[in-house]
Short mmCIF file of C-alpha atoms in Angstrom, two decimals:
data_model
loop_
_atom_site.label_atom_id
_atom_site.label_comp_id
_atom_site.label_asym_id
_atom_site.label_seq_id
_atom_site.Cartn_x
_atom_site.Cartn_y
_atom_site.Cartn_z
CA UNK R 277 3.13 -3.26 -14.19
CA UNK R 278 4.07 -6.20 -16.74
CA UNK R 279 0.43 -7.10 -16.96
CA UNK R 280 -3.51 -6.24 -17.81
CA UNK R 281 -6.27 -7.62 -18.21
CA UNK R 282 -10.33 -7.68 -18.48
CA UNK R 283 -12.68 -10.78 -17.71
CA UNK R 284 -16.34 -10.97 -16.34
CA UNK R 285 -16.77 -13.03 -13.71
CA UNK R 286 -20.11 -13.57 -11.42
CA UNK R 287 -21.87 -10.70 -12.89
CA UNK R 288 -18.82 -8.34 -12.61
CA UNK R 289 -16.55 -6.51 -15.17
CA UNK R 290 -12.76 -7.14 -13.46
CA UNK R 291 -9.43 -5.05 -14.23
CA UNK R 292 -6.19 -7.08 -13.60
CA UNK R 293 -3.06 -5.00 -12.88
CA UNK R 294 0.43 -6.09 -12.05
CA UNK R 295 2.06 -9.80 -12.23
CA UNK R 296 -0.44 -12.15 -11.29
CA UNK R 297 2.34 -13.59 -9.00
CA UNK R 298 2.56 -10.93 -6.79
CA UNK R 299 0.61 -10.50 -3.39
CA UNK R 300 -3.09 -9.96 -4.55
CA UNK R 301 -5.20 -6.36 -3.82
CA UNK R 302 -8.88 -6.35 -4.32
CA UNK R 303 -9.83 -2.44 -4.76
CA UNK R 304 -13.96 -2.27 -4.33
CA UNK R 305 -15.13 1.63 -5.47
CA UNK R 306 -17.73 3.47 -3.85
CA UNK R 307 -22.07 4.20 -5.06
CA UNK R 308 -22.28 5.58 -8.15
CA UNK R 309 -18.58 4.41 -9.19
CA UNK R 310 -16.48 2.32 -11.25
CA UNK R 311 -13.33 0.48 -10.70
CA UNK R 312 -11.84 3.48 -13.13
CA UNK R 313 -11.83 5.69 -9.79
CA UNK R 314 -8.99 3.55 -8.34
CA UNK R 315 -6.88 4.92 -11.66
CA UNK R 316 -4.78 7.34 -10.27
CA UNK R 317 -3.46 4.85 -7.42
CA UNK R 318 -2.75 1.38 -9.67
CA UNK R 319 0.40 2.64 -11.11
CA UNK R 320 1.93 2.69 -7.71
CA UNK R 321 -0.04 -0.38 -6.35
CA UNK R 322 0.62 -2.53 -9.25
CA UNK R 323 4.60 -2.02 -8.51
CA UNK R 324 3.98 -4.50 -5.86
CA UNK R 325 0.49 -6.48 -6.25
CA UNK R 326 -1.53 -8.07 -8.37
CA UNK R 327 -4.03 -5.56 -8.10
CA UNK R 328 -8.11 -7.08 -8.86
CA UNK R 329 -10.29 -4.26 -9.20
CA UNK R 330 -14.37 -4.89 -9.91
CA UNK R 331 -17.03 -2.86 -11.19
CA UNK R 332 -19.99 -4.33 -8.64
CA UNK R 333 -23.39 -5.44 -10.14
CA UNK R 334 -25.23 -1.81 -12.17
CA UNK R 335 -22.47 -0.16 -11.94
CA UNK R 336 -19.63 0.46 -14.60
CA UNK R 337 -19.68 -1.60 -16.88
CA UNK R 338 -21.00 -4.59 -14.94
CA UNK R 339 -25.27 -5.75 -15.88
CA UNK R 340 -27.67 -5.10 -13.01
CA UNK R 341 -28.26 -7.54 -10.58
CA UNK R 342 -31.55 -8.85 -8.96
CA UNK R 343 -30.46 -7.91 -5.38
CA UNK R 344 -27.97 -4.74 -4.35
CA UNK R 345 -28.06 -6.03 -0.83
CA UNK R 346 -24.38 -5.38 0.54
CA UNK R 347 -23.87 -9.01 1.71
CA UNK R 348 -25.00 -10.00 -1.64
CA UNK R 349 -22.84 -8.25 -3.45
CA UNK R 350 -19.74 -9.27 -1.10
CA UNK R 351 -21.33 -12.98 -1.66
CA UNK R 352 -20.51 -12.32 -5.59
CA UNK R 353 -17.29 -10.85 -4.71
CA UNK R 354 -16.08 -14.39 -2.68
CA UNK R 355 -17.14 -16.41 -6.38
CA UNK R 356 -14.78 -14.52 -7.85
CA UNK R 357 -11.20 -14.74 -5.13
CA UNK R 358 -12.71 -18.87 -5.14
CA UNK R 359 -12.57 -19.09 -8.85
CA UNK R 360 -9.12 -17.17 -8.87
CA UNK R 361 -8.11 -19.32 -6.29
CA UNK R 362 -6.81 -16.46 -3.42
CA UNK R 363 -7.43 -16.71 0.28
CA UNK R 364 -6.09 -13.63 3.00
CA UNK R 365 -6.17 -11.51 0.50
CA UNK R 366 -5.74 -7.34 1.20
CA UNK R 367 -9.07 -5.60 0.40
CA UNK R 368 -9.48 -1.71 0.27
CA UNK R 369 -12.86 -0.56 -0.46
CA UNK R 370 -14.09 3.33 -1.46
CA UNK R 371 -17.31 4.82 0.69
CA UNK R 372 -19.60 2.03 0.34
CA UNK R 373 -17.33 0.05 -1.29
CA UNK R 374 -15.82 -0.42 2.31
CA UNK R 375 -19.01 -1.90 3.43
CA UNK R 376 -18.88 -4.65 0.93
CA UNK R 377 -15.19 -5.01 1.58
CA UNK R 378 -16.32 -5.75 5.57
CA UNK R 379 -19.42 -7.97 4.02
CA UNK R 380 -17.20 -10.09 2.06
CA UNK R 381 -14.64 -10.61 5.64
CA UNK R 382 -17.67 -11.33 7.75
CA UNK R 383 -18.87 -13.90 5.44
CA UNK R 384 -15.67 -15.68 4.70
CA UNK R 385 -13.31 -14.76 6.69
CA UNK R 386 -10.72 -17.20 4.72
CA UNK R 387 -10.62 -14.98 1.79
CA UNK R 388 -9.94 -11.99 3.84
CA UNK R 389 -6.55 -11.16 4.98
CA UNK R 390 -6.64 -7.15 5.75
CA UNK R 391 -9.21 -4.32 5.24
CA UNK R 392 -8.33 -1.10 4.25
CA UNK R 393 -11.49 1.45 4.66
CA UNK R 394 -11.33 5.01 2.42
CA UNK R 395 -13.91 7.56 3.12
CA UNK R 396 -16.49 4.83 4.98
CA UNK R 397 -19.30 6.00 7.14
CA UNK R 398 -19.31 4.28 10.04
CA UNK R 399 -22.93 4.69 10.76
CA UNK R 400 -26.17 6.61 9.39
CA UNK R 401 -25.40 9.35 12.42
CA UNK R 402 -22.26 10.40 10.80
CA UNK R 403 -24.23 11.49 7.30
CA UNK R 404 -23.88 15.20 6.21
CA UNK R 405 -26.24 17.00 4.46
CA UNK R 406 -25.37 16.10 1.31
CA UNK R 407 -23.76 18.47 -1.44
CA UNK R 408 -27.08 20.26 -3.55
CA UNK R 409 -26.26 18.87 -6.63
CA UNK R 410 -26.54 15.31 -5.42
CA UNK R 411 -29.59 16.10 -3.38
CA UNK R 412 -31.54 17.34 -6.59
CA UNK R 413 -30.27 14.41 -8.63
CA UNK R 414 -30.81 11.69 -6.28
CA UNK R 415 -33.97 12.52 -4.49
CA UNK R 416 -37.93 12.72 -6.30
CA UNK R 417 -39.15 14.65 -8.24
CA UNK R 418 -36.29 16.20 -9.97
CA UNK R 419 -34.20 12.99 -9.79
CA UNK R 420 -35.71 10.38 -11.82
CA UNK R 421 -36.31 13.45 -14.66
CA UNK R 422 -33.07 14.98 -14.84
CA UNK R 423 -30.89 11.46 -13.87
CA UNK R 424 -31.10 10.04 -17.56
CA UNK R 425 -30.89 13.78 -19.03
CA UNK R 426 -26.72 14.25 -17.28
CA UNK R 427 -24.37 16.00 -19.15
CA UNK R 428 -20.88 15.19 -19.23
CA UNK R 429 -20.78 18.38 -17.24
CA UNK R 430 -23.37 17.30 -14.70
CA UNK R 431 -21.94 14.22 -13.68
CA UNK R 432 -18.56 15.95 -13.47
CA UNK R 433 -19.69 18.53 -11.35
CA UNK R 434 -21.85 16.12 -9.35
CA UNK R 435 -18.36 14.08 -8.32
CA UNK R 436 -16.58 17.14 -7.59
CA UNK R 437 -19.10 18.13 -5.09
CA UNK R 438 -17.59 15.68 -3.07
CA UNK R 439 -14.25 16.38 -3.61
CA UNK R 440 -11.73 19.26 -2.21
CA UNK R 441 -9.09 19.24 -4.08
CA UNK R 442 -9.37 19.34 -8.02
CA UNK R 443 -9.83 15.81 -9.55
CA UNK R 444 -9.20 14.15 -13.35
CA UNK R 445 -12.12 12.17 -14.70
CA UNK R 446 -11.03 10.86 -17.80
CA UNK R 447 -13.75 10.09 -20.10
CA UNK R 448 -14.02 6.38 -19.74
CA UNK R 449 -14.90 7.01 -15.96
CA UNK R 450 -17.69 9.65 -16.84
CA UNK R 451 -18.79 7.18 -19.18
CA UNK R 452 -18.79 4.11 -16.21
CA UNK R 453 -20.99 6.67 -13.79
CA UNK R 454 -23.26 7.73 -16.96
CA UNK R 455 -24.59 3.78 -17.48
CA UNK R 456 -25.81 3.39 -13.67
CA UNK R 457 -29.65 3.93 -13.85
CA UNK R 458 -31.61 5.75 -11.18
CA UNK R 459 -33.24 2.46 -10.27
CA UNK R 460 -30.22 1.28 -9.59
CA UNK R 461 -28.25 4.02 -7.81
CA UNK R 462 -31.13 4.29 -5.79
CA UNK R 463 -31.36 0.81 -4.34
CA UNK R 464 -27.79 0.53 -3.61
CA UNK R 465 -27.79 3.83 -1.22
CA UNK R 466 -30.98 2.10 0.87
CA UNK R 467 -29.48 -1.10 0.72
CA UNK R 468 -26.18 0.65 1.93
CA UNK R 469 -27.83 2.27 4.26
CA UNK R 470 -30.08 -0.78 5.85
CA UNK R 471 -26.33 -2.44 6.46
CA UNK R 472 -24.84 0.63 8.25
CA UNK R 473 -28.20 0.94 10.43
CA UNK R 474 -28.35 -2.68 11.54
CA UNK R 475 -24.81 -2.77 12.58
CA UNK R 476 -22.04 0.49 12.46
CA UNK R 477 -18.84 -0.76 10.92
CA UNK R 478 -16.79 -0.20 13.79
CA UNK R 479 -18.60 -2.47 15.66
CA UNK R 480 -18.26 -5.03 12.72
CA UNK R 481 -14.98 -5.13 12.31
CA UNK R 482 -14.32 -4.78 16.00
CA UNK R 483 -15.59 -8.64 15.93
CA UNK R 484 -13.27 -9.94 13.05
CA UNK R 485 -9.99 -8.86 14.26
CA UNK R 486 -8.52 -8.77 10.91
CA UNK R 487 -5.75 -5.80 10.38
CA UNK R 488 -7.75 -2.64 9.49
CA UNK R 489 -6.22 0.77 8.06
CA UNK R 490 -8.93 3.63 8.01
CA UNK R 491 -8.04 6.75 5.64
CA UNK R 492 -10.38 9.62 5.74
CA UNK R 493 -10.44 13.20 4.12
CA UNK R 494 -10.05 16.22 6.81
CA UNK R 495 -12.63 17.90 4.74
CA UNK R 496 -14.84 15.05 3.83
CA UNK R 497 -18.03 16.53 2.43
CA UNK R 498 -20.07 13.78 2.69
CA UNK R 499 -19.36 12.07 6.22
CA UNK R 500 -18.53 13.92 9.36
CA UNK R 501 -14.82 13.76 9.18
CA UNK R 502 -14.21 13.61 13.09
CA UNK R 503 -16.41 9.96 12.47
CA UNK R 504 -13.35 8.50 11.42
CA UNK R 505 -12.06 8.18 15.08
CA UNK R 506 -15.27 5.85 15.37
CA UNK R 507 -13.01 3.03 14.42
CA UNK R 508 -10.37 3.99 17.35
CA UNK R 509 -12.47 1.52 18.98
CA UNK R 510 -11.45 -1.24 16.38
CA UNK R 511 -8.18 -3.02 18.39
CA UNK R 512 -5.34 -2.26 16.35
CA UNK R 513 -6.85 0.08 13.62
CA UNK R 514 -4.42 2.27 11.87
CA UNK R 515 -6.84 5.69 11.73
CA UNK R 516 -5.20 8.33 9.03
CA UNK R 517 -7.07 11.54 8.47
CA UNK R 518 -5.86 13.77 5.09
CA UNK R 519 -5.55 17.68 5.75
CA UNK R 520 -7.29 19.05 2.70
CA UNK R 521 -9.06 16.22 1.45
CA UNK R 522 -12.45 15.09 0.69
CA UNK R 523 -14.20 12.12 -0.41
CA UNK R 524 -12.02 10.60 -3.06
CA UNK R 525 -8.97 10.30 -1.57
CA UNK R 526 -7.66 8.32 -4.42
CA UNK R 527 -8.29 11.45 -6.80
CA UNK R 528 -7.27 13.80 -4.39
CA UNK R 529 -4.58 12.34 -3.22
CA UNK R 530 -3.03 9.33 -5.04
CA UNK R 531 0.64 9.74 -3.90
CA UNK R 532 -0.56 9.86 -0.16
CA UNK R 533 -2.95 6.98 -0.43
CA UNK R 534 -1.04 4.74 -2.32
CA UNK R 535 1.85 5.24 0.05
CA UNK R 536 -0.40 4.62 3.16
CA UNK R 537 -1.78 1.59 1.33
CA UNK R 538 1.32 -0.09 0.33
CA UNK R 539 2.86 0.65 3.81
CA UNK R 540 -0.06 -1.11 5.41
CA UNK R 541 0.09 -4.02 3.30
CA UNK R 542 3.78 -4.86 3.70
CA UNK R 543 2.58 -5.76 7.35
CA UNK R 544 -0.20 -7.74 6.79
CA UNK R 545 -0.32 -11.11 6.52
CA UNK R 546 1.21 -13.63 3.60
CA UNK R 547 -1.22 -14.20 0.67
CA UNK R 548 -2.23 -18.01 -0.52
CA UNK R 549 -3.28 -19.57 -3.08
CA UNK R 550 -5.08 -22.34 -3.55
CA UNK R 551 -3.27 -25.43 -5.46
#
């Protein structure tokens, strides 16, 4: 990988992977994350990128933010590509973190140079009912009591409820998921939700007509998984659903997603840099 490193920039904790002259990768994670769920996949990535991934604002190990609106957050991711100096760059966000991913493309589409979409709702309609461990943590009046009271345990069981397969959460990434606050988590699902309600993704990236991959569990527990042929509609979308797989493809499946990811970037367009 030949080189790593940690900086905060605009609010956000950042992980550098790979030679900083390669072709740049942004990874974005999901709610309730940390840029430590894209672990399994930078060995692989980092072969052939610079690979930039960002805890977002209250999350990881990133300070909150005033605002967890999704366009906001995308607005703090741009300050960061400027002040690295990267334009057309190849995004992939997790769940929710594909909604800032599309934020950060609709509001400069400069920086933007292909979107790659993991386990991303197109719209509210495609919401499950959600695994009953997550329901009793995130909703009142159990939430806000037992949220601050998780176990190691608890929050490993509560992101294997969305999983198939059997996943690895090393320490440091129970750790990231253990510092984000109720207040927090809880702002950034409405806020994530007000952004999928006033416009569904599809229909989003339908008007940018940037590259887009889409990679979706088979099993997804969360989303309806037949919701991933929503983005059919996008011209030119690459749609890849996972037998077996749930919501963290990355952790389920590193091997297939890292292959599917570095496949799709070889075709997208050249990087630059600003002088």
């Amino acid at each position: 990988m030949s080189e790593y490193d940690i900086e905060h920039s605009h609010g956000m904790h950042v992980v550098h992977d790979g030679p900083r002259q390669a072709p740049p990768l942004l990874l974005i994670h999901g709610s309730g994350a940390s840029g430590g769920f894209w672990g399994p996949v930078v060995p692989a990535l980092a072969g052939h990128h610079h690979v930039i991934r960002v805890d977002l604002p209250g999350c990881g190990q990133s300070p909150p933010a005033p605002s967890y609106d999704v366009p906001a957050q995308a607005g703090q991711v741009a300050a960061l590509l400027d002040d690295l100096g990267l334009r057309h760059v190849a995004v992939a966000g997790h769940s929710s973190g594909g909604y800032v991913a599309t934020a950060l493309a609709e509001q400069r589409r400069d920086l933007v140079g292909s979107l790659a979409l993991i386990s991303s709702g197109p719209s509210p309609d495609a919401l499950l009912r959600q695994p009953f461990i997550l329901r009793v943590l995130l909703a009142p009046p159990l939430g806000p009591l037992l949220w601050s009271r998780r176990s190691d345990a608890m929050i490993r069981k509560g992101i294997s409820a969305t999983a198939v397969r059997p996943v690895d959460l090393p320490d440091d990434v129970v750790a990231d998921v253990r510092g984000i606050t109720y207040r927090v988590m809880r702002a950034v699902l409405r806020q994530n939700t007000a952004y999928i309600a006033e416009r569904s993704v599809p229909e989003r990236l339908t008007a940018l007509g940037l590259p887009v991959q889409v990679i979706f569990g088979a099993a997804d527990p969360r989303w309806e998984p037949s919701s991933a042929h929503h983005y059919d509609a996008v011209p030119g979308a690459r749609v890849e659903l996972l037998p077996g797989v749930g919501h963290l493809p990355m952790l389920e499946a590193p091997e297939t997603v890292s292959e599917l990811l570095l496949s799709f970037t070889a075709t997208g367009p050249s990087t630059t840099r600003n002088p």
